[in-house]
PDB file of C-alpha atoms and ligand atoms in Angstrom:
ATOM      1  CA  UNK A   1       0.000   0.000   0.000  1.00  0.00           C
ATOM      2  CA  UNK A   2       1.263   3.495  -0.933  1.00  0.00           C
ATOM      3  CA  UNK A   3       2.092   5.778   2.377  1.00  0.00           C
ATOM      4  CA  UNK A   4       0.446   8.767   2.600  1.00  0.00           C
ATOM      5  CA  UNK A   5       1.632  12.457   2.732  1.00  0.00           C
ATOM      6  CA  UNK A   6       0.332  14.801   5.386  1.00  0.00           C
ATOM      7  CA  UNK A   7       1.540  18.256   5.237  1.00  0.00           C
ATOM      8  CA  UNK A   8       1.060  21.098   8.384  1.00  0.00           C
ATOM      9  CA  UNK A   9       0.611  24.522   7.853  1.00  0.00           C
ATOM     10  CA  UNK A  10       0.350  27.880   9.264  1.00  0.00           C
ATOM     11  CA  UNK A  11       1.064  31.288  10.020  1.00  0.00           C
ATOM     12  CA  UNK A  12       3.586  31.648  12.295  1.00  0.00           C
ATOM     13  CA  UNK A  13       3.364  31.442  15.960  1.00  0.00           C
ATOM     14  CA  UNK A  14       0.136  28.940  14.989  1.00  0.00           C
ATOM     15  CA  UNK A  15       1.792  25.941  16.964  1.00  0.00           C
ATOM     16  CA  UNK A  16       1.763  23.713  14.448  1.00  0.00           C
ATOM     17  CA  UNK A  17       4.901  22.130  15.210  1.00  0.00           C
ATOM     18  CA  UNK A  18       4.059  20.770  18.628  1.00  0.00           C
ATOM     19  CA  UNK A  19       1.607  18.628  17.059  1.00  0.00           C
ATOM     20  CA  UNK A  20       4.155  17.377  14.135  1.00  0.00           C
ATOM     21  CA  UNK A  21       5.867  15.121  16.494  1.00  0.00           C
ATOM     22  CA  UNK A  22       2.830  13.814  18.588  1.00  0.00           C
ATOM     23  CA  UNK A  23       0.508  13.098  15.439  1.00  0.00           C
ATOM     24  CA  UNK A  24       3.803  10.623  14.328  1.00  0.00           C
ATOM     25  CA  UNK A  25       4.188   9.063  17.246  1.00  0.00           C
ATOM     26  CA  UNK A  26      -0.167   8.206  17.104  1.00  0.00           C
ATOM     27  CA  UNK A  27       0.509   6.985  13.357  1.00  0.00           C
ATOM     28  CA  UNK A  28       3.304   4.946  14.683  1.00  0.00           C
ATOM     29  CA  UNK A  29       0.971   3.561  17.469  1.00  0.00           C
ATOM     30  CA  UNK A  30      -1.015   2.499  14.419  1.00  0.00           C
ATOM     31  CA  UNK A  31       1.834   0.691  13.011  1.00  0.00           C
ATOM     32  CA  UNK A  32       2.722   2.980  10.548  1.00  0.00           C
ATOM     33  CA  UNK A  33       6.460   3.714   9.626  1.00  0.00           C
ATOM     34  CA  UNK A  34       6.479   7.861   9.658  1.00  0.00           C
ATOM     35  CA  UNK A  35       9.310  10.474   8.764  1.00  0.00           C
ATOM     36  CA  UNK A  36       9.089  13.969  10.690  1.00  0.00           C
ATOM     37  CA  UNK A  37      10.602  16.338   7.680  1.00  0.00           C
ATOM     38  CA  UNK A  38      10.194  20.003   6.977  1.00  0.00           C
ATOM     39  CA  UNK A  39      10.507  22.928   4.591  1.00  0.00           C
ATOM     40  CA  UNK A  40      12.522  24.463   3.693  1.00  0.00           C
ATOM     41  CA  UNK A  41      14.742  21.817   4.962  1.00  0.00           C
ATOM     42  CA  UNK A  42      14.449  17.776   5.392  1.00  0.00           C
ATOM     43  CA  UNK A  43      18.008  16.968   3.298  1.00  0.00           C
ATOM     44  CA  UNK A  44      21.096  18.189   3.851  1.00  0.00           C
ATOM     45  CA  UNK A  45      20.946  20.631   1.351  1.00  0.00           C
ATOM     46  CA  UNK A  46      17.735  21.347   1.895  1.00  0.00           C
ATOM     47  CA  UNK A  47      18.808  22.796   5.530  1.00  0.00           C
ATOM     48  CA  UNK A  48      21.712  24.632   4.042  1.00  0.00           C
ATOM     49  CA  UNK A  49      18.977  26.596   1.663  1.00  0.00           C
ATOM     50  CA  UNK A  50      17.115  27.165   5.023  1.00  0.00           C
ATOM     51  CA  UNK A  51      19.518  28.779   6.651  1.00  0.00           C
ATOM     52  CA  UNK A  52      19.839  31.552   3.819  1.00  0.00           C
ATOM     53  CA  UNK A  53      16.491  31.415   3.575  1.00  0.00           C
ATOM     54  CA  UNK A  54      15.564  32.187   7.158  1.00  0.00           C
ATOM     55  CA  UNK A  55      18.181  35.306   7.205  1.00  0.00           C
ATOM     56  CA  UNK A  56      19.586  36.459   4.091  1.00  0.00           C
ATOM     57  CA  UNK A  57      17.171  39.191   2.425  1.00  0.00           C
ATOM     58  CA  UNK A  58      16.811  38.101  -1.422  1.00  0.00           C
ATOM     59  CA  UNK A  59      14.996  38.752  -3.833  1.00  0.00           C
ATOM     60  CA  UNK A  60      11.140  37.755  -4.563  1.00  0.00           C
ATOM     61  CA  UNK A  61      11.562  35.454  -7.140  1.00  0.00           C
ATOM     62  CA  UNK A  62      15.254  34.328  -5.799  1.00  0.00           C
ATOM     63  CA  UNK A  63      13.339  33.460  -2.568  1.00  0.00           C
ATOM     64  CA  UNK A  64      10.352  31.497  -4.132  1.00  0.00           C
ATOM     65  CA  UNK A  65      13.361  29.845  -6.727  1.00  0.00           C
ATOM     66  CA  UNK A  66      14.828  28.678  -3.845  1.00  0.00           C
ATOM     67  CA  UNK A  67      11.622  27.712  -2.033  1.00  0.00           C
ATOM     68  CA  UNK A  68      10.900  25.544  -4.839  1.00  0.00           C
ATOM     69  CA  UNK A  69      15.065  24.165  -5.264  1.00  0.00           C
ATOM     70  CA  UNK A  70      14.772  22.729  -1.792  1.00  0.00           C
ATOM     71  CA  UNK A  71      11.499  21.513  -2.092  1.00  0.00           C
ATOM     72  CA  UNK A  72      12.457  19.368  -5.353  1.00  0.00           C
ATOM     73  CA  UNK A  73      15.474  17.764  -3.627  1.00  0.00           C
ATOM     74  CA  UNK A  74      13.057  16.983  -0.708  1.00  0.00           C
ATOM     75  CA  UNK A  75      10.938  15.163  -3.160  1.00  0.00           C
ATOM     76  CA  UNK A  76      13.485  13.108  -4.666  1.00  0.00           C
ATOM     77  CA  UNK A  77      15.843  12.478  -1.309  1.00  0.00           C
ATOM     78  CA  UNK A  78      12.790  11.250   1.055  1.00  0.00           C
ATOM     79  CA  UNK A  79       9.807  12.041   0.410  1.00  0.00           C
ATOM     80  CA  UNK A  80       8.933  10.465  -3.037  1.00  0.00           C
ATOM     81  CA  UNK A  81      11.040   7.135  -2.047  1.00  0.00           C
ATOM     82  CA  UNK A  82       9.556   7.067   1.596  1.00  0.00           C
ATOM     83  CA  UNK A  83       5.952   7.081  -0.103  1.00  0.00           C
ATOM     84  CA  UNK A  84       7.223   5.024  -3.314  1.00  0.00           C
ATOM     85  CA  UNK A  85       8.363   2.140  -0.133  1.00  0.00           C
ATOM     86  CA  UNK A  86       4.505   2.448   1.647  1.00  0.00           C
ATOM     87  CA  UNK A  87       5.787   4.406   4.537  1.00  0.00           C
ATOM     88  CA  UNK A  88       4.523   7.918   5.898  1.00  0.00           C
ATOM     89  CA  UNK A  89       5.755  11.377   5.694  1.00  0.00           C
ATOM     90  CA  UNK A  90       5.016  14.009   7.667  1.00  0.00           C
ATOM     91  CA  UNK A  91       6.454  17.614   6.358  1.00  0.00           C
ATOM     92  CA  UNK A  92       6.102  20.691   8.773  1.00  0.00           C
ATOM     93  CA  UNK A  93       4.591  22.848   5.762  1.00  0.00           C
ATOM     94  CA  UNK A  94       4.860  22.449   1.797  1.00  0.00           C
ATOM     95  CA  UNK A  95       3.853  23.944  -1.361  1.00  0.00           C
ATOM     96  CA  UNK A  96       0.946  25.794   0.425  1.00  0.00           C
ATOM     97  CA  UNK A  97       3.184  28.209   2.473  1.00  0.00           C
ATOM     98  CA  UNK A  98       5.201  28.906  -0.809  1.00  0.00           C
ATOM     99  CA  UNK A  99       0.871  30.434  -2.140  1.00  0.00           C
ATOM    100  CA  UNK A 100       0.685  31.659   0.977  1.00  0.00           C
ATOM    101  CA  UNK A 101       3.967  34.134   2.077  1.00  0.00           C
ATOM    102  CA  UNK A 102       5.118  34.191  -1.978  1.00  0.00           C
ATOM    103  CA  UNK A 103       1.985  34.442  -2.607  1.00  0.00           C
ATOM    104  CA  UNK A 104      -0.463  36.405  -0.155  1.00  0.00           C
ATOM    105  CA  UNK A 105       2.575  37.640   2.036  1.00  0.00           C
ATOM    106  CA  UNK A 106       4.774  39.353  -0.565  1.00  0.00           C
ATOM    107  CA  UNK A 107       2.447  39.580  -3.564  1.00  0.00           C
ATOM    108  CA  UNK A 108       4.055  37.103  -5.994  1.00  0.00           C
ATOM    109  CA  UNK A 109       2.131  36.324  -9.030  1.00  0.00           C
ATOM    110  CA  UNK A 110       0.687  33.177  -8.180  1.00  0.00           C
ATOM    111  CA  UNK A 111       0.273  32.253 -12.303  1.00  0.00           C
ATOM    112  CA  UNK A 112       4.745  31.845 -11.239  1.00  0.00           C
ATOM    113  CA  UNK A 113       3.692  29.516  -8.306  1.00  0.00           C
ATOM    114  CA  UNK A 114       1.264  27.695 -10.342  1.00  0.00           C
ATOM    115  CA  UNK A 115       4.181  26.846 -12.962  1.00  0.00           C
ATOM    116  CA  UNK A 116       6.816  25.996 -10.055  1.00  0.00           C
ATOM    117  CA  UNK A 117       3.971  23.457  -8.429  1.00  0.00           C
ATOM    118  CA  UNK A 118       3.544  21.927 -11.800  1.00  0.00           C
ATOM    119  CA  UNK A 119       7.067  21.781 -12.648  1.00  0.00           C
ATOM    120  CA  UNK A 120       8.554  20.639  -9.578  1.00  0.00           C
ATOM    121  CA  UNK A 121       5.422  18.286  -8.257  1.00  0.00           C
ATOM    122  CA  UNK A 122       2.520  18.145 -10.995  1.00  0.00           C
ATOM    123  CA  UNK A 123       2.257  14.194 -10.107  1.00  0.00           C
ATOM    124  CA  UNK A 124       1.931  14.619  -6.091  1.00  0.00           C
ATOM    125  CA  UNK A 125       0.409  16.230  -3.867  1.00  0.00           C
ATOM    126  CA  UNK A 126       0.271  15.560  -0.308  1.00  0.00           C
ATOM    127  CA  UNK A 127      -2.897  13.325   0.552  1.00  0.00           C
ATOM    128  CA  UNK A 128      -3.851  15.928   3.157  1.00  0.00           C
ATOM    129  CA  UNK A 129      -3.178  19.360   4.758  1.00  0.00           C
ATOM    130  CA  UNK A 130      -3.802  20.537   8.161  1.00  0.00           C
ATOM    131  CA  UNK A 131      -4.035  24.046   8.628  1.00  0.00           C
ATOM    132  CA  UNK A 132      -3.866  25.702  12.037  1.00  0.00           C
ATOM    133  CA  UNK A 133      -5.615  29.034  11.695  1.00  0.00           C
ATOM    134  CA  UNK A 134      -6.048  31.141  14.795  1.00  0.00           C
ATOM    135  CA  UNK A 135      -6.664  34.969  15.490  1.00  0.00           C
ATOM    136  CA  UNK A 136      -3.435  36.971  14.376  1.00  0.00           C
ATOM    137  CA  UNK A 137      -3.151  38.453  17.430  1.00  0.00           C
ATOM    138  CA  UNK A 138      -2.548  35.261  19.194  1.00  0.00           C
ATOM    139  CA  UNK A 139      -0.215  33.776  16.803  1.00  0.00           C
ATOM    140  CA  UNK A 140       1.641  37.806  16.929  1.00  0.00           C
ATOM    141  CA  UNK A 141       1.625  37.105  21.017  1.00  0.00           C
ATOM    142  CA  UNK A 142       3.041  33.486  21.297  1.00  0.00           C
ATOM    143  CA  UNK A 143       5.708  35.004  18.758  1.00  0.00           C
ATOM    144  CA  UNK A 144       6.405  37.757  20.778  1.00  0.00           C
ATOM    145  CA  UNK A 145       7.183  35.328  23.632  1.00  0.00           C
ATOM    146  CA  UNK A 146       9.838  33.352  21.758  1.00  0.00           C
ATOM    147  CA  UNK A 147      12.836  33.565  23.018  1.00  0.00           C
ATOM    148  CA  UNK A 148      15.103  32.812  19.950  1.00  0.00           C
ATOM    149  CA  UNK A 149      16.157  35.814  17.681  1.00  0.00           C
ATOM    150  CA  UNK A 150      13.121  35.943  14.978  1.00  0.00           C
ATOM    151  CA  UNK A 151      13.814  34.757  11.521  1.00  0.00           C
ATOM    152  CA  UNK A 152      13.381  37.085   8.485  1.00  0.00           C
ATOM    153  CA  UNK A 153       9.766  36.020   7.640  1.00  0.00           C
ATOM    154  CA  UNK A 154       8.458  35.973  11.641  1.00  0.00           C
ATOM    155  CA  UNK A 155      10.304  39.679  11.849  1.00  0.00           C
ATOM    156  CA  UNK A 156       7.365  41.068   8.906  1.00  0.00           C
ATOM    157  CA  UNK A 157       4.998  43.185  10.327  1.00  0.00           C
ATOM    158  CA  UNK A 158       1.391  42.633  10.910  1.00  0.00           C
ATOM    159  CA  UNK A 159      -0.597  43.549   7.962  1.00  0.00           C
ATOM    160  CA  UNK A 160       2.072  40.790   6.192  1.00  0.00           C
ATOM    161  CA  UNK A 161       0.742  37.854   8.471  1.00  0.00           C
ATOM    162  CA  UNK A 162      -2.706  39.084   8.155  1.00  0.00           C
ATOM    163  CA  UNK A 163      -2.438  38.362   4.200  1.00  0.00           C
ATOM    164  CA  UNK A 164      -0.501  35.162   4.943  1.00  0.00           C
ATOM    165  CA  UNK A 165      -3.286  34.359   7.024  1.00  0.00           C
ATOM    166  CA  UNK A 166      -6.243  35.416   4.090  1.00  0.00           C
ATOM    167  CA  UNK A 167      -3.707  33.265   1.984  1.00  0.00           C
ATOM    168  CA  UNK A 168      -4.181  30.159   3.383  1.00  0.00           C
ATOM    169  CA  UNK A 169      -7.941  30.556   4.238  1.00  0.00           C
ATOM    170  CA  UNK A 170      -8.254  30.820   0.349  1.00  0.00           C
ATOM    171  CA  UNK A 171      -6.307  27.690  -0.357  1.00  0.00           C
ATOM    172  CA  UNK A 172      -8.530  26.066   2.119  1.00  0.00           C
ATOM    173  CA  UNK A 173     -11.993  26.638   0.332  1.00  0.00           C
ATOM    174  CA  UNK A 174     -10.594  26.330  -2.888  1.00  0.00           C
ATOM    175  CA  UNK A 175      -9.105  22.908  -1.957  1.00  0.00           C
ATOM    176  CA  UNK A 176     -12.017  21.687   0.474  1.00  0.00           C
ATOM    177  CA  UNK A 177     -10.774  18.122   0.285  1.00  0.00           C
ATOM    178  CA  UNK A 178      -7.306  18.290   1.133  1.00  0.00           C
ATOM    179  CA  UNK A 179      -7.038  20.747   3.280  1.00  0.00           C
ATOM    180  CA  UNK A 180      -8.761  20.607   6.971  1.00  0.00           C
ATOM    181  CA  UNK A 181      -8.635  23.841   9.008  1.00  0.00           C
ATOM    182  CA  UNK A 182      -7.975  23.239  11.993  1.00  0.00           C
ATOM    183  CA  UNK A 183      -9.074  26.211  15.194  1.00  0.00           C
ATOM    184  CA  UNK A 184      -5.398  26.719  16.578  1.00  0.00           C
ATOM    185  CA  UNK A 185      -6.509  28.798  19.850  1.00  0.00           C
ATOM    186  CA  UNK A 186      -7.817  25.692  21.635  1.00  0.00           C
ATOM    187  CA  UNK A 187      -6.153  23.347  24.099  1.00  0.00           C
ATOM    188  CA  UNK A 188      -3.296  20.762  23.607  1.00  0.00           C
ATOM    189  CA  UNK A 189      -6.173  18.255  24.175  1.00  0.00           C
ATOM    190  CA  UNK A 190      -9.117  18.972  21.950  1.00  0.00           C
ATOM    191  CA  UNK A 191      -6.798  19.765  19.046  1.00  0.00           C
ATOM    192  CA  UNK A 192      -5.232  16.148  19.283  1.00  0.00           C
ATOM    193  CA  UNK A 193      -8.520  14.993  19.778  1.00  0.00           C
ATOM    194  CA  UNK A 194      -9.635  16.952  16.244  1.00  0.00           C
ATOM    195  CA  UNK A 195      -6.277  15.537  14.401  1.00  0.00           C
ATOM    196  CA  UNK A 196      -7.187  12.007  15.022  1.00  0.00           C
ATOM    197  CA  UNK A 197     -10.385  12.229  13.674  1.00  0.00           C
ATOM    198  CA  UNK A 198      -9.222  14.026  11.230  1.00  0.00           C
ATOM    199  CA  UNK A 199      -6.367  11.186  10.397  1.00  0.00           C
ATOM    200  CA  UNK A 200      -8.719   8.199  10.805  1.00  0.00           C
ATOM    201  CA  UNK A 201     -11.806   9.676   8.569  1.00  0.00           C
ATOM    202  CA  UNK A 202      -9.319  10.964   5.745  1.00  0.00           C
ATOM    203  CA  UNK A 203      -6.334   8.841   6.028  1.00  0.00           C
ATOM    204  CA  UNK A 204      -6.392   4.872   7.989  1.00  0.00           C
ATOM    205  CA  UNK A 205     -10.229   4.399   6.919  1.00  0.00           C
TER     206      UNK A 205
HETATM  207  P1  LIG B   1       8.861  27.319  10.026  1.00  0.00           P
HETATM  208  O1  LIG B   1       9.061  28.483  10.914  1.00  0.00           O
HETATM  209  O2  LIG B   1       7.481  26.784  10.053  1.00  0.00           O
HETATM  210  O3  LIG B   1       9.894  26.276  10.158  1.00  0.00           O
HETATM  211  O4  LIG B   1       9.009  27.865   8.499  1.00  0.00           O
HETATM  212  C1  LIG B   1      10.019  28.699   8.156  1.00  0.00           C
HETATM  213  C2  LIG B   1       9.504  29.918   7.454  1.00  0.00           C
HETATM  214  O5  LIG B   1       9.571  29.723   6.030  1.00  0.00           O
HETATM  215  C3  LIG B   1       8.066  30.309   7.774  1.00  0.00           C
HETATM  216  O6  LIG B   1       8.061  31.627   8.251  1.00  0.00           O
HETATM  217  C4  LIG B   1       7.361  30.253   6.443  1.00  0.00           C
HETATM  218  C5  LIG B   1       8.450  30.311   5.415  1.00  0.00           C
HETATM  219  N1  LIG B   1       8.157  29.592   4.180  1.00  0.00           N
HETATM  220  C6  LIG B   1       7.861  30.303   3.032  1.00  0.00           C
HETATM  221  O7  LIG B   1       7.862  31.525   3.048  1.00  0.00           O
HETATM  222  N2  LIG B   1       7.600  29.625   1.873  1.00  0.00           N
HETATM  223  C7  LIG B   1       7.608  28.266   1.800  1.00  0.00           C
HETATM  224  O8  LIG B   1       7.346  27.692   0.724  1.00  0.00           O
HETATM  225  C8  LIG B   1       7.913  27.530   3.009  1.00  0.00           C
HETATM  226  C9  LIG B   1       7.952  26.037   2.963  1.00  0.00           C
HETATM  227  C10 LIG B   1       8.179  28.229   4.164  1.00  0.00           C
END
C-alpha cells in the first residue's frame, strides 16, 4: 500500500509544530512507519537553503526559486522514495506556504507559483493538509514570547501575516478536500482529539 503524505501549515506562531511530532508518534501507534521532515529543509541541502532562507534578504523570485530548489530535492531524497516504499511522511509545511507568504505575504504572481507546483510536483500532492488558523493576534503574542532571535519572515509586520493568514484561508476553500482547518486557539487536548479524527476519517479508513 502506498504511504500517505500529510503536510502542516500555518502562520507563524500557529503551533503547528508541537503537534508534528505527537501526530507521528499516534501513526506509529497504528503501526505505521512515519518520517518527521520540513521545509525548507528535510536533506542536507535542503537545511543549508534554510539557513539563507531564514536570514539572508533576497529577492522575490530568488526566494520562491529557492523555495521551490529545496522543495524538489526533498521530493526526490525522502519524500517520493519514503511514499514510493509504503511508509509515511510528515512535512512541517509544503507547497501551500510557498501560495501563501510568496503568494499572499509578498504579492508574488501566483500564475509563477502555479508553474513551479507543476514543474517541480505536478504528479503529487500531499494526501492531506492541516491548517492551524487562529486569530493573528494570538499567533503575533506566542511570537512575541519566543525567546530565539526571529527569523526574516516571523520579523514582517502585521498587515504581512494578516495576508498570509487570508492566503491560506483561500487555499482552504478552494481545496475543500485536502485541506482541513484546523481552530489553533484551543487546548493541547481537543486539538489532538480533532487531528485524530481528522487522520482516521481521511487517512487509515
Ligand atoms: P517554520 O518556521 O514553520 O519552520 O518555516 C520557516 C519559514 O519559512 C516560515 O516563516 C514560512 C516560510 N516559508 C515560506 O515563506 N515559503 C515556503 O514555501 C515555506 C515552505 C516556508
Amino acid at each position: 500500500m502506498k504511504g500517505k503524505f500529510i503536510t502542516f501549515e500555518g502562520i507563524d506562531g500557529a503551533g503547528k509544530s508541537s503537534h508534528v511530532e505527537w501526530l507521528a508518534d499516534w501513526l506509529r501507534g497504528q503501526g505505521k512507519i512515519v518520517h518527521i521532515t520540513r521545509e525548507p529543509g528535510g536533506t542536507p541541502l535542503g537545511e543549508r537553503l534554510r539557513q539563507l532562507l531564514l536570514s539572508e534578504p533576497m529577492h522575490l523570485e530568488t526566494e520562491t526559486l529557492l523555495m521551490f530548489a529545496a522543495r524538489r530535492e526533498h521530493l526526490a531524497q525522502l519524500i517520493e522514495p519514503a511514499l514510493a516504499r509504503g511508509e509515511w511522511v510528515v512535512c512541517d509545511r509544503f507547497t501551500d506556504a510557498s501560495y501563501a507568504y510568496q503568494g499572499g505575504g509578498r504579492g508574488l504572481d501566483r500564475a509563477k507559483l502555479l508553474t513551479l507546483e507543476n514543474w517541480v510536483h505536478g504528479h503529487i500532492q500531499p494526501d492531506l493538509t492541516l491548517l492551524f488558523d487562529l486569530p493573528l493576534e494570538v499567533a503575533r503574542e506566542r511570537i512575541a514570547l519566543t525567546e530565539r532571535s526571529l527569523d526574516r519572515f516571523e520579523q514582517e509586520k502585521a498587515d504581512f501575516h494578516h495576508r498570509v493568514r487570508l492566503a491560506y484561508l483561500e487555499r482552504a476553500a478552494t481545496h475543500p478536500g485536502r485541506i482541513q482547518v484546523i481552530q489553533a486557539d484551543r487546548s493541547l487536548e481537543d486539538i489532538r482529539k480533532t487531528l485524530e479524527e481528522i487522520i482516521t476519517t481521511n487517512c487509515l479508513k
